[in-house]
Coordinates of C-alpha atoms and ligand atoms in Angstrom, one line a residue:
M1 CA 63.5 -27.6 -88.3
D2 CA 62.7 -24.4 -90.1
N3 CA 60.4 -21.8 -88.6
T4 CA 57.8 -21.7 -91.4
S5 CA 55.4 -24.2 -90.0
T6 CA 51.9 -22.8 -89.5
Y7 CA 51.6 -24.7 -86.2
L8 CA 55.0 -24.9 -84.7
F9 CA 57.5 -22.3 -83.6
N10 CA 61.1 -23.5 -83.0
F11 CA 63.1 -21.7 -80.4
K12 CA 66.5 -22.9 -79.3
G13 CA 65.9 -26.3 -80.8
Y14 CA 62.5 -26.9 -79.2
N15 CA 59.0 -26.8 -80.8
F16 CA 56.3 -24.6 -79.3
E17 CA 52.8 -24.2 -80.5
R18 CA 53.1 -21.1 -82.6
S19 CA 50.1 -19.0 -81.7
L20 CA 49.8 -19.9 -78.0
V21 CA 53.4 -19.5 -76.8
K22 CA 54.2 -16.3 -75.0
M23 CA 57.4 -15.0 -76.5
E24 CA 58.0 -12.5 -73.6
I25 CA 58.1 -15.5 -71.2
I26 CA 60.4 -17.8 -73.2
E27 CA 62.8 -15.0 -74.3
N28 CA 63.2 -13.8 -70.7
V29 CA 63.1 -17.2 -69.0
D30 CA 66.5 -16.8 -67.5
N31 CA 65.5 -13.7 -65.6
F32 CA 62.2 -15.2 -64.3
E33 CA 62.5 -15.0 -60.5
I34 CA 61.8 -18.3 -58.9
R35 CA 60.5 -18.4 -55.3
N36 CA 61.5 -21.2 -52.9
D37 CA 58.0 -22.4 -52.6
D38 CA 57.2 -22.5 -56.4
V39 CA 56.2 -25.9 -57.8
F40 CA 56.5 -26.8 -61.5
I41 CA 54.7 -29.7 -63.0
I42 CA 56.8 -30.7 -66.0
T43 CA 55.5 -33.0 -68.7
Y44 CA 55.9 -33.9 -72.3
P45 CA 52.5 -33.2 -73.9
K46 CA 49.7 -35.7 -73.3
S47 CA 51.4 -37.3 -70.2
G48 CA 48.9 -36.2 -67.5
T49 CA 49.5 -32.5 -67.3
I50 CA 46.0 -31.3 -66.5
W51 CA 45.4 -34.3 -64.2
T52 CA 48.4 -33.2 -62.1
Q53 CA 47.3 -29.6 -62.3
Q54 CA 44.0 -30.7 -60.8
I55 CA 45.7 -32.8 -58.1
L56 CA 48.1 -30.0 -57.0
S57 CA 45.3 -27.4 -57.1
L58 CA 43.2 -29.7 -54.8
I59 CA 46.2 -30.2 -52.5
Y60 CA 47.0 -26.6 -52.2
F61 CA 43.6 -24.8 -52.2
E62 CA 41.1 -25.7 -49.5
G63 CA 38.5 -23.7 -51.4
H64 CA 39.0 -26.2 -54.3
R65 CA 38.9 -29.2 -52.1
N66 CA 35.7 -28.3 -50.3
R67 CA 34.1 -26.8 -53.4
T68 CA 33.5 -23.3 -51.9
E69 CA 35.4 -21.5 -54.7
N70 CA 34.6 -21.7 -58.4
I71 CA 37.8 -21.1 -60.1
Q72 CA 39.1 -22.9 -63.2
T73 CA 42.1 -25.2 -62.5
V74 CA 44.1 -23.5 -65.2
D75 CA 43.9 -20.2 -63.3
R76 CA 45.2 -21.9 -60.1
A77 CA 47.9 -23.9 -61.8
P78 CA 48.6 -22.0 -65.1
F79 CA 50.7 -23.2 -68.0
F80 CA 54.0 -21.3 -67.8
E81 CA 55.0 -20.8 -71.5
Y82 CA 51.4 -21.0 -72.6
N83 CA 49.9 -18.5 -70.1
L84 CA 46.4 -18.9 -71.6
H85 CA 44.7 -16.2 -69.5
D86 CA 47.6 -13.8 -69.3
L87 CA 47.9 -14.0 -65.5
D88 CA 50.5 -11.8 -63.9
F89 CA 52.9 -14.4 -62.6
I90 CA 54.9 -11.7 -60.6
K91 CA 51.8 -10.7 -58.6
M92 CA 50.5 -14.3 -58.1
P93 CA 50.5 -15.1 -54.4
S94 CA 52.7 -17.9 -53.1
P95 CA 52.8 -20.8 -53.4
R96 CA 52.7 -20.7 -57.2
I97 CA 52.0 -23.8 -59.2
F98 CA 53.0 -23.9 -62.9
A99 CA 52.6 -26.5 -65.5
S100 CA 55.1 -26.6 -68.3
H101 CA 56.3 -28.8 -71.2
L102 CA 59.7 -27.1 -71.3
P103 CA 62.9 -29.2 -71.8
Y104 CA 65.4 -29.1 -68.9
Y105 CA 67.6 -26.5 -70.7
L106 CA 64.9 -23.9 -71.2
V107 CA 63.4 -23.6 -67.7
P108 CA 64.2 -20.7 -65.4
K109 CA 67.7 -21.0 -64.0
G110 CA 66.4 -20.3 -60.5
L111 CA 65.0 -23.8 -60.4
K112 CA 68.5 -25.0 -59.9
N113 CA 68.5 -23.5 -56.4
K114 CA 66.9 -26.9 -55.6
K115 CA 64.4 -25.3 -53.2
A116 CA 61.6 -24.9 -55.7
K117 CA 60.1 -28.3 -56.6
I118 CA 59.5 -30.1 -59.8
L119 CA 57.1 -32.9 -60.4
Y120 CA 58.0 -34.7 -63.6
I121 CA 55.1 -36.8 -64.9
Y122 CA 55.9 -39.4 -67.6
R123 CA 53.7 -41.8 -69.5
N124 CA 54.3 -44.7 -71.8
P125 CA 55.0 -43.1 -75.2
K126 CA 52.6 -45.4 -77.2
D127 CA 49.7 -44.0 -75.2
I128 CA 51.1 -40.5 -75.5
L129 CA 51.3 -40.9 -79.2
T130 CA 47.7 -42.2 -79.4
S131 CA 46.4 -39.3 -77.2
F132 CA 48.5 -36.8 -79.2
F133 CA 47.1 -38.1 -82.5
H134 CA 43.5 -37.6 -81.4
F135 CA 44.3 -34.2 -79.8
S136 CA 46.1 -32.9 -82.8
N137 CA 43.1 -33.9 -85.0
L138 CA 40.7 -32.2 -82.6
M139 CA 42.5 -28.9 -82.2
V140 CA 42.5 -26.2 -84.9
L141 CA 45.9 -25.0 -83.8
F142 CA 47.5 -28.4 -84.3
E143 CA 48.4 -30.1 -87.6
A144 CA 45.9 -33.0 -88.3
S145 CA 47.2 -36.4 -89.5
D146 CA 45.0 -38.8 -91.5
S147 CA 46.5 -41.9 -89.8
I148 CA 48.4 -43.1 -86.9
E149 CA 51.2 -44.0 -89.3
N150 CA 51.5 -40.4 -90.5
F151 CA 51.4 -39.1 -86.9
M152 CA 53.9 -41.7 -85.8
E153 CA 56.3 -40.4 -88.4
K154 CA 56.1 -36.9 -87.1
F155 CA 56.3 -38.0 -83.5
L156 CA 59.4 -40.1 -84.1
E157 CA 61.1 -37.2 -85.9
G158 CA 60.1 -34.8 -83.2
K159 CA 58.1 -32.7 -85.6
V160 CA 55.4 -32.0 -83.0
L161 CA 54.8 -29.7 -80.1
G162 CA 57.4 -30.7 -77.4
S163 CA 59.8 -32.0 -80.0
L164 CA 61.2 -35.5 -79.6
W165 CA 59.8 -37.4 -76.6
F166 CA 63.1 -39.3 -76.2
D167 CA 65.0 -36.1 -75.8
H168 CA 62.6 -34.6 -73.4
I169 CA 62.6 -37.5 -70.9
R170 CA 66.3 -38.2 -71.3
G171 CA 67.2 -34.6 -70.8
W172 CA 65.2 -34.3 -67.6
Y173 CA 66.4 -37.7 -66.3
E174 CA 70.0 -37.1 -66.9
H175 CA 69.9 -33.6 -65.3
R176 CA 67.8 -34.7 -62.4
H177 CA 70.5 -34.0 -59.9
D178 CA 70.5 -30.3 -60.9
F179 CA 66.9 -30.0 -59.6
N180 CA 64.7 -30.8 -56.7
I181 CA 62.6 -33.2 -58.8
L182 CA 60.3 -36.2 -58.3
F183 CA 59.6 -38.5 -61.2
M184 CA 56.1 -40.1 -61.2
S185 CA 54.3 -42.1 -63.9
Y186 CA 50.8 -41.6 -65.3
E187 CA 50.4 -45.3 -64.9
D188 CA 51.2 -45.3 -61.2
M189 CA 48.7 -42.5 -60.8
K190 CA 46.1 -44.5 -62.7
K191 CA 46.7 -47.7 -60.8
D192 CA 47.0 -46.2 -57.3
L193 CA 45.7 -42.6 -57.2
R194 CA 45.5 -42.4 -53.4
G195 CA 49.1 -43.7 -53.0
S196 CA 50.2 -41.3 -55.7
V197 CA 48.5 -38.3 -54.0
L198 CA 50.2 -39.3 -50.7
K199 CA 53.6 -39.5 -52.4
I200 CA 53.0 -36.1 -54.0
C201 CA 51.9 -34.6 -50.6
H202 CA 55.1 -36.0 -49.0
F203 CA 57.3 -34.5 -51.7
L204 CA 55.5 -31.1 -51.4
E205 CA 55.6 -31.3 -47.6
K206 CA 51.9 -31.0 -47.4
D207 CA 50.3 -32.8 -44.5
L208 CA 46.6 -33.3 -45.4
S209 CA 44.1 -35.2 -43.2
A210 CA 42.8 -38.5 -44.4
E211 CA 39.5 -36.8 -45.2
D212 CA 41.2 -34.1 -47.3
V213 CA 43.2 -36.8 -49.2
D214 CA 39.9 -38.5 -49.9
A215 CA 38.5 -35.3 -51.3
V216 CA 41.6 -34.8 -53.6
V217 CA 41.3 -38.4 -54.8
K218 CA 37.6 -38.2 -55.5
Q219 CA 37.8 -35.0 -57.5
A220 CA 40.9 -36.1 -59.4
A221 CA 39.3 -39.3 -60.6
F222 CA 38.8 -39.4 -64.4
Q223 CA 35.0 -39.4 -64.5
N224 CA 34.7 -36.6 -61.9
M225 CA 37.2 -34.5 -63.8
K226 CA 35.5 -35.2 -67.1
S227 CA 32.2 -33.8 -65.8
D228 CA 33.7 -30.9 -63.9
S229 CA 33.8 -27.8 -66.1
R230 CA 36.5 -26.2 -64.0
A231 CA 38.8 -29.2 -64.6
N232 CA 38.0 -30.6 -68.1
Y233 CA 39.2 -27.7 -70.3
E234 CA 35.9 -27.9 -72.2
D235 CA 35.5 -24.1 -72.3
I236 CA 39.1 -23.4 -73.1
I237 CA 39.4 -25.9 -76.0
Q238 CA 35.9 -25.1 -77.5
N239 CA 35.6 -21.4 -77.0
E240 CA 39.1 -20.0 -76.5
I241 CA 41.3 -22.2 -78.7
G242 CA 38.9 -23.8 -81.1
T243 CA 38.2 -27.4 -82.2
R244 CA 37.5 -29.1 -85.5
N245 CA 34.8 -31.2 -84.0
S246 CA 32.5 -30.0 -81.2
E247 CA 32.1 -33.6 -79.9
G248 CA 35.8 -34.1 -79.2
K249 CA 36.9 -34.0 -75.5
F250 CA 40.2 -33.2 -73.8
L251 CA 39.6 -36.0 -71.3
R252 CA 39.2 -38.7 -73.9
K253 CA 39.9 -42.3 -72.6
G254 CA 42.1 -41.7 -69.6
T255 CA 43.5 -45.2 -69.5
I256 CA 46.5 -47.4 -70.0
G257 CA 46.9 -49.3 -73.2
D258 CA 44.5 -47.6 -75.6
W259 CA 47.4 -47.7 -78.1
K260 CA 46.5 -51.4 -78.7
N261 CA 43.3 -50.2 -80.3
H262 CA 45.3 -48.1 -82.8
F263 CA 48.7 -49.6 -83.5
T264 CA 49.1 -52.5 -85.9
V265 CA 51.4 -55.3 -84.7
E266 CA 54.1 -54.0 -87.2
Q267 CA 53.8 -50.5 -85.9
S268 CA 54.0 -51.7 -82.3
E269 CA 57.1 -53.8 -83.0
R270 CA 58.8 -51.0 -84.9
F271 CA 58.1 -48.6 -82.0
D272 CA 59.5 -51.2 -79.5
R273 CA 62.7 -51.4 -81.4
I274 CA 63.2 -47.6 -81.4
F275 CA 62.2 -47.4 -77.7
L276 CA 64.7 -50.0 -76.7
K277 CA 67.5 -48.5 -78.7
N278 CA 66.9 -45.0 -77.2
M279 CA 65.9 -45.9 -73.6
K280 CA 68.0 -48.9 -72.7
D281 CA 70.2 -46.9 -70.3
I282 CA 67.3 -45.1 -68.6
P283 CA 66.0 -47.1 -65.7
L284 CA 62.6 -45.6 -65.4
K285 CA 59.8 -48.1 -65.3
F286 CA 57.2 -48.1 -68.1
V287 CA 53.8 -49.8 -68.0
W288 CA 52.1 -50.5 -71.3
D289 CA 49.0 -52.3 -70.2
M290 CA 46.3 -51.8 -67.5
N291 CA 46.9 -55.4 -66.3
E292 CA 50.6 -55.2 -66.0
D293 CA 52.2 -54.7 -62.6
Ligands
PPS1 S1 48.3 -31.6 -72.6 O1 47.5 -31.2 -73.8 O2 49.7 -31.9 -72.9 O3 48.1 -30.7 -71.4 O4 47.6 -33.0 -72.2 P1 47.8 -33.8 -70.8 O5 46.9 -33.2 -69.8 O6 49.2 -33.9 -70.5 O7 47.3 -35.3 -71.2 C1 45.9 -35.5 -71.6 C2 45.7 -37.0 -71.3 O8 45.6 -37.2 -69.9 C3 44.3 -37.9 -69.6 N1 43.8 -37.5 -68.3 C4 43.5 -38.4 -67.3 N2 43.7 -39.7 -67.3 C5 43.3 -40.4 -66.2 N3 42.7 -39.8 -65.1 C6 42.5 -38.4 -65.1 N4 41.9 -37.8 -64.1 C7 42.9 -37.7 -66.3 N5 42.8 -36.4 -66.6 C8 43.4 -36.3 -67.9 C9 43.4 -37.4 -70.8 O9 42.3 -38.1 -70.9 C10 44.4 -37.5 -71.9 O10 44.7 -38.9 -72.3 P2 43.9 -39.7 -73.4 O11 44.6 -41.0 -73.5 O12 43.8 -38.9 -74.6 O13 42.5 -39.9 -72.7

């Protein structure tokens, strides 16, 4: 891919959003010092990033859980390569929580010490595509598409932020033994949020009381996040980044299977064929429908 796109910037074979990416971070990523108690949330875009930022922030910060502090989630668990508020990561107190869309080969090498933790959240790619289509049409910094068909073409060619979904998930899955990593799905979180929070706590070695777990689950539920200005990115997308439509929301549907409202049968079957061809040797479980087990 050439580097002339208004929206995308390709660095080492991976597409970043051109005007948001912090070059000083990605150019010096190898030297970024990792602490043993760092936690990275890694996702392909639209897979549940800000949801997981919210969950981890609630788990780690008592002042968030009990609502005594009024801090935006993005300032507690910032994006790594898109450091939106230019936080000083070196001065950030431990434990640091980062969110990132980076592929496995571009993350700080220190993550291979296997002490720092990575939570990889994945989602069925038909819902990712649907969410991404709406998000790209909403945000001024993303290229709009006039139809799902046109967006699907870009998505399947990897001509989007995050590059090709198949490469992202395969890369992380095949290199999982190099990292201290837990794979979790958006759909598991949606179907059993409490169970997922407990699983995350176990992985992070955080022992919360049942009451605290309840507080995390309550404040990470879709409707609560949607109406919580610290969590819903409203300010950031409307005032800091810019939208084409002031009605559009970052927290849109928050469900499993919305793709069925957007894909034709032919598009769905075509996507299934490509999915099967690319994913047959990856044993991760995918859920495509709210009623599926
Ligand atoms: S981004 O831009 O990559 O950071 O987007 P990301 O946060 O990964 O994904 C956005 C989608 O996640 C949904 N979301 C949630 N779903 C269920 N419950 C909760 N609490 C929640 N929070 C965010 C959000 O609505 C986007 O999905 P769609 O399908 O567009 O609604």
